[in-house]
mmCIF file of C-alpha atoms in Angstrom:
data_model
loop_
_atom_site.group_PDB
_atom_site.id
_atom_site.type_symbol
_atom_site.label_atom_id
_atom_site.label_comp_id
_atom_site.label_asym_id
_atom_site.label_seq_id
_atom_site.Cartn_x
_atom_site.Cartn_y
_atom_site.Cartn_z
ATOM 1 C CA UNK S 1 -5.249 -1.923 2.301
ATOM 2 C CA UNK S 2 -3.962 -5.241 3.818
ATOM 3 C CA UNK S 3 -7.216 -6.103 5.979
ATOM 4 C CA UNK S 4 -7.251 -7.733 9.334
ATOM 5 C CA UNK S 5 -9.713 -10.194 10.633
ATOM 6 C CA UNK S 6 -10.980 -9.459 13.882
ATOM 7 C CA UNK S 7 -13.777 -9.221 16.387
ATOM 8 C CA UNK S 8 -13.897 -5.359 16.497
ATOM 9 C CA UNK S 9 -17.474 -4.033 18.034
ATOM 10 C CA UNK S 10 -17.148 -7.674 20.364
ATOM 11 C CA UNK S 11 -20.638 -8.672 19.174
ATOM 12 C CA UNK S 12 -19.318 -12.418 18.448
ATOM 13 C CA UNK S 13 -18.899 -12.016 14.477
ATOM 14 C CA UNK S 14 -15.617 -11.266 13.165
ATOM 15 C CA UNK S 15 -15.297 -8.040 10.710
ATOM 16 C CA UNK S 16 -12.569 -6.514 9.045
ATOM 17 C CA UNK S 17 -10.525 -3.180 9.441
ATOM 18 C CA UNK S 18 -8.042 -1.758 6.612
ATOM 19 C CA UNK S 19 -7.024 1.355 5.462
ATOM 20 C CA UNK S 20 -6.959 2.241 1.629
ATOM 21 C CA UNK S 21 -6.377 4.878 -0.245
ATOM 22 C CA UNK S 22 -8.292 7.191 0.935
ATOM 23 C CA UNK S 23 -7.093 8.125 3.907
ATOM 24 C CA UNK S 24 -8.742 6.561 6.192
ATOM 25 C CA UNK S 25 -9.840 3.264 8.449
ATOM 26 C CA UNK S 26 -12.285 1.300 7.454
ATOM 27 C CA UNK S 27 -14.715 -1.009 9.632
ATOM 28 C CA UNK S 28 -16.749 -3.958 7.804
ATOM 29 C CA UNK S 29 -18.723 -5.168 10.065
ATOM 30 C CA UNK S 30 -19.601 -9.197 9.984
ATOM 31 C CA UNK S 31 -23.294 -10.089 10.717
ATOM 32 C CA UNK S 32 -25.136 -13.728 10.606
ATOM 33 C CA UNK S 33 -25.873 -12.676 7.041
ATOM 34 C CA UNK S 34 -22.553 -11.749 5.814
ATOM 35 C CA UNK S 35 -20.425 -8.423 5.988
ATOM 36 C CA UNK S 36 -21.626 -5.576 5.982
ATOM 37 C CA UNK S 37 -20.463 -2.697 3.541
ATOM 38 C CA UNK S 38 -17.169 -0.804 5.193
ATOM 39 C CA UNK S 39 -17.732 2.454 6.905
ATOM 40 C CA UNK S 40 -15.032 4.753 7.985
ATOM 41 C CA UNK S 41 -14.005 5.446 11.167
ATOM 42 C CA UNK S 42 -14.527 7.695 13.640
ATOM 43 C CA UNK S 43 -12.813 9.965 15.844
ATOM 44 C CA UNK S 44 -15.341 11.453 18.947
ATOM 45 C CA UNK S 45 -15.816 14.167 17.188
ATOM 46 C CA UNK S 46 -17.259 12.563 14.959
ATOM 47 C CA UNK S 47 -14.078 13.213 12.073
ATOM 48 C CA UNK S 48 -12.276 10.600 9.921
ATOM 49 C CA UNK S 49 -9.838 9.823 12.025
ATOM 50 C CA UNK S 50 -6.993 10.785 9.362
ATOM 51 C CA UNK S 51 -3.249 11.799 9.583
ATOM 52 C CA UNK S 52 -3.132 14.773 6.486
ATOM 53 C CA UNK S 53 -4.171 13.876 2.933
ATOM 54 C CA UNK S 54 -7.509 12.016 2.362
ATOM 55 C CA UNK S 55 -10.560 11.803 -0.608
ATOM 56 C CA UNK S 56 -12.970 13.972 0.122
ATOM 57 C CA UNK S 57 -15.813 11.905 -1.583
ATOM 58 C CA UNK S 58 -18.176 14.582 -1.070
ATOM 59 C CA UNK S 59 -16.055 17.177 -3.014
ATOM 60 C CA UNK S 60 -14.346 14.652 -5.219
ATOM 61 C CA UNK S 61 -11.011 15.566 -4.539
ATOM 62 C CA UNK S 62 -7.952 15.487 -2.378
ATOM 63 C CA UNK S 63 -7.614 17.641 0.400
ATOM 64 C CA UNK S 64 -5.280 18.529 3.585
ATOM 65 C CA UNK S 65 -5.624 18.645 7.919
ATOM 66 C CA UNK S 66 -3.486 19.096 10.381
ATOM 67 C CA UNK S 67 -6.416 19.095 12.643
ATOM 68 C CA UNK S 68 -4.987 15.132 14.147
ATOM 69 C CA UNK S 69 -1.235 16.453 14.675
ATOM 70 C CA UNK S 70 0.323 17.246 17.381
ATOM 71 C CA UNK S 71 2.448 20.471 17.940
ATOM 72 C CA UNK S 72 5.775 19.044 15.467
ATOM 73 C CA UNK S 73 4.044 16.704 12.894
ATOM 74 C CA UNK S 74 5.370 17.109 9.408
ATOM 75 C CA UNK S 75 1.726 17.458 7.793
ATOM 76 C CA UNK S 76 2.294 15.463 4.924
ATOM 77 C CA UNK S 77 1.093 11.706 5.974
ATOM 78 C CA UNK S 78 -0.764 9.661 4.200
ATOM 79 C CA UNK S 79 -2.746 6.749 5.966
ATOM 80 C CA UNK S 80 -2.929 3.166 4.082
ATOM 81 C CA UNK S 81 -3.682 0.591 6.586
ATOM 82 C CA UNK S 82 -4.120 0.686 9.783
ATOM 83 C CA UNK S 83 -4.587 -2.500 13.038
ATOM 84 C CA UNK S 84 -6.463 -3.272 16.129
ATOM 85 C CA UNK S 85 -4.299 -3.869 18.412
ATOM 86 C CA UNK S 86 -5.335 -3.368 22.379
ATOM 87 C CA UNK S 87 -2.599 -0.750 23.169
ATOM 88 C CA UNK S 88 -2.825 -0.393 26.648
ATOM 89 C CA UNK S 89 -4.237 -4.182 28.100
ATOM 90 C CA UNK S 90 -7.244 -2.020 28.495
ATOM 91 C CA UNK S 91 -9.503 -5.336 26.742
ATOM 92 C CA UNK S 92 -10.598 -2.693 23.196
ATOM 93 C CA UNK S 93 -9.261 -2.419 20.282
ATOM 94 C CA UNK S 94 -6.886 0.810 19.854
ATOM 95 C CA UNK S 95 -5.431 1.999 16.174
ATOM 96 C CA UNK S 96 -2.295 1.778 14.906
ATOM 97 C CA UNK S 97 -2.521 3.435 11.709
ATOM 98 C CA UNK S 98 1.359 3.669 8.703
ATOM 99 C CA UNK S 99 2.116 5.958 6.866
ATOM 100 C CA UNK S 100 2.022 5.559 2.689
ATOM 101 C CA UNK S 101 3.848 8.590 2.842
ATOM 102 C CA UNK S 102 6.074 7.706 4.916
ATOM 103 C CA UNK S 103 7.348 4.949 7.398
ATOM 104 C CA UNK S 104 5.358 6.000 10.769
ATOM 105 C CA UNK S 105 3.026 4.561 12.435
ATOM 106 C CA UNK S 106 1.164 6.323 15.114
ATOM 107 C CA UNK S 107 -1.667 4.987 16.701
ATOM 108 C CA UNK S 108 -5.032 6.429 18.300
ATOM 109 C CA UNK S 109 -6.716 5.357 22.048
ATOM 110 C CA UNK S 110 -9.612 3.586 22.741
ATOM 111 C CA UNK S 111 -10.733 5.608 25.263
ATOM 112 C CA UNK S 112 -14.191 4.096 25.414
ATOM 113 C CA UNK S 113 -14.766 0.292 24.656
ATOM 114 C CA UNK S 114 -15.500 -2.066 22.164
ATOM 115 C CA UNK S 115 -18.287 -1.900 21.510
ATOM 116 C CA UNK S 116 -19.150 1.476 21.716
ATOM 117 C CA UNK S 117 -15.179 3.424 20.363
ATOM 118 C CA UNK S 118 -13.923 6.362 21.847
ATOM 119 C CA UNK S 119 -10.761 7.445 19.407
ATOM 120 C CA UNK S 120 -9.274 9.427 20.245
ATOM 121 C CA UNK S 121 -8.584 13.033 17.985
ATOM 122 C CA UNK S 122 -4.391 12.853 18.201
ATOM 123 C CA UNK S 123 -1.751 10.860 16.262
ATOM 124 C CA UNK S 124 0.705 9.796 18.599
ATOM 125 C CA UNK S 125 4.047 7.952 17.584
ATOM 126 C CA UNK S 126 5.019 5.076 18.207
ATOM 127 C CA UNK S 127 8.533 4.967 19.512
ATOM 128 C CA UNK S 128 10.822 2.557 18.531
ATOM 129 C CA UNK S 129 14.343 2.425 20.386
ATOM 130 C CA UNK S 130 13.515 5.889 21.869
ATOM 131 C CA UNK S 131 12.236 7.086 18.777
ATOM 132 C CA UNK S 132 9.636 7.242 15.792
ATOM 133 C CA UNK S 133 9.344 4.176 14.005
ATOM 134 C CA UNK S 134 10.310 4.519 10.500
ATOM 135 C CA UNK S 135 9.964 1.976 8.426
ATOM 136 C CA UNK S 136 12.586 2.190 5.200
ATOM 137 C CA UNK S 137 9.935 2.924 1.928
ATOM 138 C CA UNK S 138 6.849 3.447 3.621
ATOM 139 C CA UNK S 139 4.322 1.383 5.542
ATOM 140 C CA UNK S 140 3.032 -0.984 3.288
ATOM 141 C CA UNK S 141 1.086 -2.742 5.996
ATOM 142 C CA UNK S 142 1.245 -4.169 9.876
ATOM 143 C CA UNK S 143 0.667 -6.302 11.195
ATOM 144 C CA UNK S 144 1.332 -8.524 14.964
ATOM 145 C CA UNK S 145 2.672 -12.054 16.021
ATOM 146 C CA UNK S 146 3.994 -12.474 19.016
ATOM 147 C CA UNK S 147 7.680 -13.972 17.397
ATOM 148 C CA UNK S 148 9.887 -14.830 19.939
ATOM 149 C CA UNK S 149 6.518 -16.500 21.882
ATOM 150 C CA UNK S 150 7.150 -13.908 25.444
ATOM 151 C CA UNK S 151 3.295 -13.011 25.492
ATOM 152 C CA UNK S 152 4.139 -9.829 24.112
ATOM 153 C CA UNK S 153 2.754 -9.199 20.892
ATOM 154 C CA UNK S 154 5.720 -7.481 18.540
ATOM 155 C CA UNK S 155 4.955 -5.522 14.858
ATOM 156 C CA UNK S 156 5.806 -6.772 11.497
ATOM 157 C CA UNK S 157 5.676 -3.595 9.062
ATOM 158 C CA UNK S 158 6.439 -4.374 5.642
ATOM 159 C CA UNK S 159 7.073 -1.532 3.188
ATOM 160 C CA UNK S 160 6.052 -0.151 -0.312
ATOM 161 C CA UNK S 161 9.549 1.204 -2.253
ATOM 162 C CA UNK S 162 9.556 2.019 -5.328
ATOM 163 C CA UNK S 163 6.423 0.214 -7.515
ATOM 164 C CA UNK S 164 7.201 1.632 -10.191
ATOM 165 C CA UNK S 165 10.730 2.379 -10.909
ATOM 166 C CA UNK S 166 14.601 1.644 -10.313
ATOM 167 C CA UNK S 167 14.971 3.476 -6.746
ATOM 168 C CA UNK S 168 15.235 0.737 -3.370
ATOM 169 C CA UNK S 169 12.455 -1.347 -3.246
ATOM 170 C CA UNK S 170 10.897 -2.307 -0.375
ATOM 171 C CA UNK S 171 11.872 -4.756 3.023
ATOM 172 C CA UNK S 172 10.058 -6.826 5.912
ATOM 173 C CA UNK S 173 10.617 -4.951 9.465
ATOM 174 C CA UNK S 174 10.017 -6.509 12.718
ATOM 175 C CA UNK S 175 10.339 -4.338 15.947
ATOM 176 C CA UNK S 176 10.627 -6.299 19.292
ATOM 177 C CA UNK S 177 8.051 -6.005 21.965
ATOM 178 C CA UNK S 178 10.374 -5.455 25.266
ATOM 179 C CA UNK S 179 7.490 -3.767 27.235
ATOM 180 C CA UNK S 180 4.735 -4.603 29.864
ATOM 181 C CA UNK S 181 0.921 -5.683 28.700
ATOM 182 C CA UNK S 182 -0.529 -2.467 29.523
ATOM 183 C CA UNK S 183 2.940 -0.940 27.621
ATOM 184 C CA UNK S 184 4.455 -1.764 24.248
ATOM 185 C CA UNK S 185 7.791 -0.951 24.092
ATOM 186 C CA UNK S 186 9.449 -1.356 20.919
ATOM 187 C CA UNK S 187 12.991 -2.316 19.687
ATOM 188 C CA UNK S 188 15.107 -0.420 17.023
ATOM 189 C CA UNK S 189 14.302 -2.742 13.913
ATOM 190 C CA UNK S 190 15.416 -5.950 12.630
ATOM 191 C CA UNK S 191 15.094 -6.479 9.037
ATOM 192 C CA UNK S 192 14.045 -10.106 7.681
ATOM 193 C CA UNK S 193 13.597 -9.276 3.751
ATOM 194 C CA UNK S 194 16.968 -5.988 2.867
ATOM 195 C CA UNK S 195 15.396 -3.480 1.030
ATOM 196 C CA UNK S 196 15.388 -4.739 -2.805
ATOM 197 C CA UNK S 197 17.900 -3.268 -4.895
ATOM 198 C CA UNK S 198 16.673 -4.435 -7.573
ATOM 199 C CA UNK S 199 18.779 -4.199 -11.110
ATOM 200 C CA UNK S 200 17.853 -8.592 -11.576
ATOM 201 C CA UNK S 201 18.010 -10.463 -14.702
ATOM 202 C CA UNK S 202 14.367 -12.421 -12.852
ATOM 203 C CA UNK S 203 11.931 -12.267 -10.733
ATOM 204 C CA UNK S 204 14.502 -13.704 -8.074
ATOM 205 C CA UNK S 205 12.656 -11.689 -4.448
ATOM 206 C CA UNK S 206 10.010 -9.628 -3.628
ATOM 207 C CA UNK S 207 11.471 -5.842 -4.813
ATOM 208 C CA UNK S 208 7.723 -3.521 -4.375
ATOM 209 C CA UNK S 209 4.651 -3.120 -2.355
ATOM 210 C CA UNK S 210 5.664 -6.168 0.532
ATOM 211 C CA UNK S 211 2.189 -7.516 1.673
ATOM 212 C CA UNK S 212 3.775 -9.477 4.753
ATOM 213 C CA UNK S 213 2.393 -12.149 6.728
ATOM 214 C CA UNK S 214 3.419 -15.360 9.558
ATOM 215 C CA UNK S 215 1.847 -18.348 9.925
ATOM 216 C CA UNK S 216 3.454 -21.607 10.370
ATOM 217 C CA UNK S 217 3.609 -22.677 6.668
ATOM 218 C CA UNK S 218 5.006 -25.539 7.004
ATOM 219 C CA UNK S 219 3.694 -26.640 10.181
ATOM 220 C CA UNK S 220 6.523 -27.775 11.882
ATOM 221 C CA UNK S 221 6.110 -25.566 14.508
ATOM 222 C CA UNK S 222 8.246 -21.693 13.871
ATOM 223 C CA UNK S 223 7.296 -19.250 12.420
ATOM 224 C CA UNK S 224 7.540 -18.972 8.152
ATOM 225 C CA UNK S 225 6.668 -15.517 7.030
ATOM 226 C CA UNK S 226 4.810 -15.143 3.005
ATOM 227 C CA UNK S 227 5.065 -11.721 1.310
ATOM 228 C CA UNK S 228 2.746 -11.167 -1.515
ATOM 229 C CA UNK S 229 5.287 -7.620 -3.919
ATOM 230 C CA UNK S 230 5.982 -7.115 -7.164
ATOM 231 C CA UNK S 231 9.779 -8.192 -9.081
ATOM 232 C CA UNK S 232 10.749 -5.634 -11.085
ATOM 233 C CA UNK S 233 13.490 -7.363 -13.603
ATOM 234 C CA UNK S 234 15.057 -6.663 -16.906
ATOM 235 C CA UNK S 235 16.166 -9.773 -19.340
ATOM 236 C CA UNK S 236 19.165 -8.820 -21.412
ATOM 237 C CA UNK S 237 18.467 -7.386 -25.069
ATOM 238 C CA UNK S 238 20.099 -10.053 -27.307
ATOM 239 C CA UNK S 239 22.784 -8.210 -30.645
ATOM 240 C CA UNK S 240 20.601 -6.896 -33.207
ATOM 241 C CA UNK S 241 21.378 -7.323 -36.751
ATOM 242 C CA UNK S 242 20.789 -4.267 -39.465
ATOM 243 C CA UNK S 243 17.499 -5.939 -40.194
ATOM 244 C CA UNK S 244 16.582 -6.322 -37.124
ATOM 245 C CA UNK S 245 18.142 -2.449 -36.717
ATOM 246 C CA UNK S 246 16.252 -1.516 -39.056
ATOM 247 C CA UNK S 247 13.342 -3.280 -37.962
ATOM 248 C CA UNK S 248 13.850 -1.281 -33.942
ATOM 249 C CA UNK S 249 13.763 1.677 -35.939
ATOM 250 C CA UNK S 250 10.175 1.023 -37.478
ATOM 251 C CA UNK S 251 8.621 0.249 -34.578
ATOM 252 C CA UNK S 252 9.604 3.150 -32.087
ATOM 253 C CA UNK S 253 8.075 5.114 -35.284
ATOM 254 C CA UNK S 254 5.403 3.495 -34.833
ATOM 255 C CA UNK S 255 5.291 3.679 -31.277
ATOM 256 C CA UNK S 256 5.838 7.313 -30.974
ATOM 257 C CA UNK S 257 2.879 8.437 -33.918
ATOM 258 C CA UNK S 258 0.508 5.882 -31.336
ATOM 259 C CA UNK S 259 1.615 8.329 -28.494
ATOM 260 C CA UNK S 260 1.620 11.381 -30.585
ATOM 261 C CA UNK S 261 -2.226 10.638 -31.536
ATOM 262 C CA UNK S 262 -2.588 9.970 -27.030
ATOM 263 C CA UNK S 263 -1.305 13.359 -26.455
ATOM 264 C CA UNK S 264 -3.225 15.236 -29.128
ATOM 265 C CA UNK S 265 -6.144 13.581 -27.595
ATOM 266 C CA UNK S 266 -5.471 14.840 -24.129
ATOM 267 C CA UNK S 267 -4.078 17.986 -25.186
ATOM 268 C CA UNK S 268 -7.669 19.007 -26.769
ATOM 269 C CA UNK S 269 -9.006 17.634 -23.667
ATOM 270 C CA UNK S 270 -6.604 20.185 -20.791
ATOM 271 C CA UNK S 271 -7.054 23.101 -23.714
ATOM 272 C CA UNK S 272 -11.258 22.842 -23.345
ATOM 273 C CA UNK S 273 -11.060 22.624 -19.037
ATOM 274 C CA UNK S 274 -8.393 25.330 -18.797
ATOM 275 C CA UNK S 275 -9.851 27.492 -16.306
ATOM 276 C CA UNK S 276 -12.906 26.183 -15.308
ATOM 277 C CA UNK S 277 -13.249 24.412 -11.557
ATOM 278 C CA UNK S 278 -11.963 20.986 -10.427
ATOM 279 C CA UNK S 279 -14.983 19.615 -10.328
ATOM 280 C CA UNK S 280 -16.566 21.094 -14.019
ATOM 281 C CA UNK S 281 -13.332 20.117 -15.405
ATOM 282 C CA UNK S 282 -13.539 16.877 -13.929
ATOM 283 C CA UNK S 283 -17.003 16.038 -15.893
ATOM 284 C CA UNK S 284 -16.050 18.504 -19.125
ATOM 285 C CA UNK S 285 -12.716 15.842 -19.089
ATOM 286 C CA UNK S 286 -15.547 12.572 -18.959
ATOM 287 C CA UNK S 287 -17.904 14.289 -21.218
ATOM 288 C CA UNK S 288 -14.829 14.934 -23.874
ATOM 289 C CA UNK S 289 -12.916 11.264 -22.942
ATOM 290 C CA UNK S 290 -16.598 9.654 -23.927
ATOM 291 C CA UNK S 291 -16.503 11.192 -26.994
ATOM 292 C CA UNK S 292 -12.967 10.095 -27.438
ATOM 293 C CA UNK S 293 -13.622 6.713 -26.457
ATOM 294 C CA UNK S 294 -13.479 4.464 -29.205
ATOM 295 C CA UNK S 295 -10.527 6.192 -30.776
ATOM 296 C CA UNK S 296 -9.113 5.698 -27.460
ATOM 297 C CA UNK S 297 -9.988 1.868 -27.303
ATOM 298 C CA UNK S 298 -8.043 1.577 -30.922
ATOM 299 C CA UNK S 299 -4.681 3.315 -29.608
ATOM 300 C CA UNK S 300 -4.519 1.408 -27.539
ATOM 301 C CA UNK S 301 -4.635 -1.835 -28.983
ATOM 302 C CA UNK S 302 -2.012 -0.290 -31.702
ATOM 303 C CA UNK S 303 0.400 0.620 -28.446
ATOM 304 C CA UNK S 304 0.036 -2.978 -27.367
ATOM 305 C CA UNK S 305 0.259 -3.610 -30.713
ATOM 306 C CA UNK S 306 3.401 -2.357 -30.536
ATOM 307 C CA UNK S 307 5.232 -2.996 -27.895
ATOM 308 C CA UNK S 308 4.623 -7.231 -28.773
ATOM 309 C CA UNK S 309 6.583 -6.347 -31.412
ATOM 310 C CA UNK S 310 9.079 -4.882 -30.213
ATOM 311 C CA UNK S 311 9.730 -7.307 -27.271
ATOM 312 C CA UNK S 312 12.095 -9.753 -28.888
ATOM 313 C CA UNK S 313 14.255 -7.192 -29.805
ATOM 314 C CA UNK S 314 13.785 -4.609 -27.381
ATOM 315 C CA UNK S 315 12.970 -6.113 -24.058
ATOM 316 C CA UNK S 316 11.092 -3.824 -21.579
ATOM 317 C CA UNK S 317 11.235 -3.806 -17.741
ATOM 318 C CA UNK S 318 8.539 -6.682 -16.525
ATOM 319 C CA UNK S 319 7.396 -6.318 -12.779
ATOM 320 C CA UNK S 320 5.011 -9.179 -11.127
ATOM 321 C CA UNK S 321 3.304 -9.351 -8.454
ATOM 322 C CA UNK S 322 3.927 -12.932 -7.040
ATOM 323 C CA UNK S 323 3.178 -14.666 -3.161
ATOM 324 C CA UNK S 324 7.026 -15.764 -1.391
ATOM 325 C CA UNK S 325 7.455 -18.107 1.048
ATOM 326 C CA UNK S 326 10.578 -17.495 3.220
ATOM 327 C CA UNK S 327 10.717 -20.446 5.852
ATOM 328 C CA UNK S 328 12.059 -20.229 9.399
ATOM 329 C CA UNK S 329 14.766 -22.589 9.535
ATOM 330 C CA UNK S 330 15.618 -22.024 13.078
ATOM 331 C CA UNK S 331 15.417 -24.873 15.191
ATOM 332 C CA UNK S 332 11.766 -25.631 15.615
ATOM 333 C CA UNK S 333 10.469 -25.084 19.832
ATOM 334 C CA UNK S 334 10.033 -28.460 21.583
ATOM 335 C CA UNK S 335 6.676 -30.120 21.628
#
């Protein structure tokens, strides 16, 4: 997720580096004819670069491993973000890896060159103020930016937060780099966008799934912050008349009947696949769903219609995506 455009293999064409939900960083090689299909980035032993959890495409199932852990690591990581970064200042790209299950950031050193990458086999934690980075709300995306214009790349991290419920949302954090060209040394994080408490009555700010980037949006010479994210809000319900209360009761009874219809179908599928191995269960489940596809479509349409009828009387929580601009109001540098 959150792709990075970079000439990863030093062939003169921009490539795309991205972590995705399968748990590995991917590379889509650029060429004169365009981008090639994405491929998993491998380590020097030919293994997928992962934290712990990953999707096994051959077996069609989620698996876990601890082969990439240093002693004492949690063994619960799920890589979803990746960033190419010349960590050692030696002219080749290393990898920074963000954990979707925690706020940790790890690195993989490139022991080769850009033309022939040779990535290490272990995930080394990235530190800030002497401790392992722990982005509040789990890592959503990583970006590099020289925020304070001292010639050293600082690390920008934005977080997921609770993506669907009412728990705390995500924020945006900046780790200033006080190290050298060959040894980044990050300070404790500065909060650029505080983690959302949610509970607003209107879409006033980014709440969850924050994906931040930096640009001089207004051309005034300083860096502004762009954040793509979901906003969560709840419309206050109106005071209902007795007739409206009765109508709400009828619609909710209709909704229960619809959900009972869904439950009956999925309970039957569950019974039919009980005792089968994972692959056989998925195959059988797909067959049974295909048999019920029209019934499921009808139930889905009824569910949506009932929700629309209920909305004026009992508005449900809202969740929509927006792009937010945080303009830098500090004095612009001299030109």
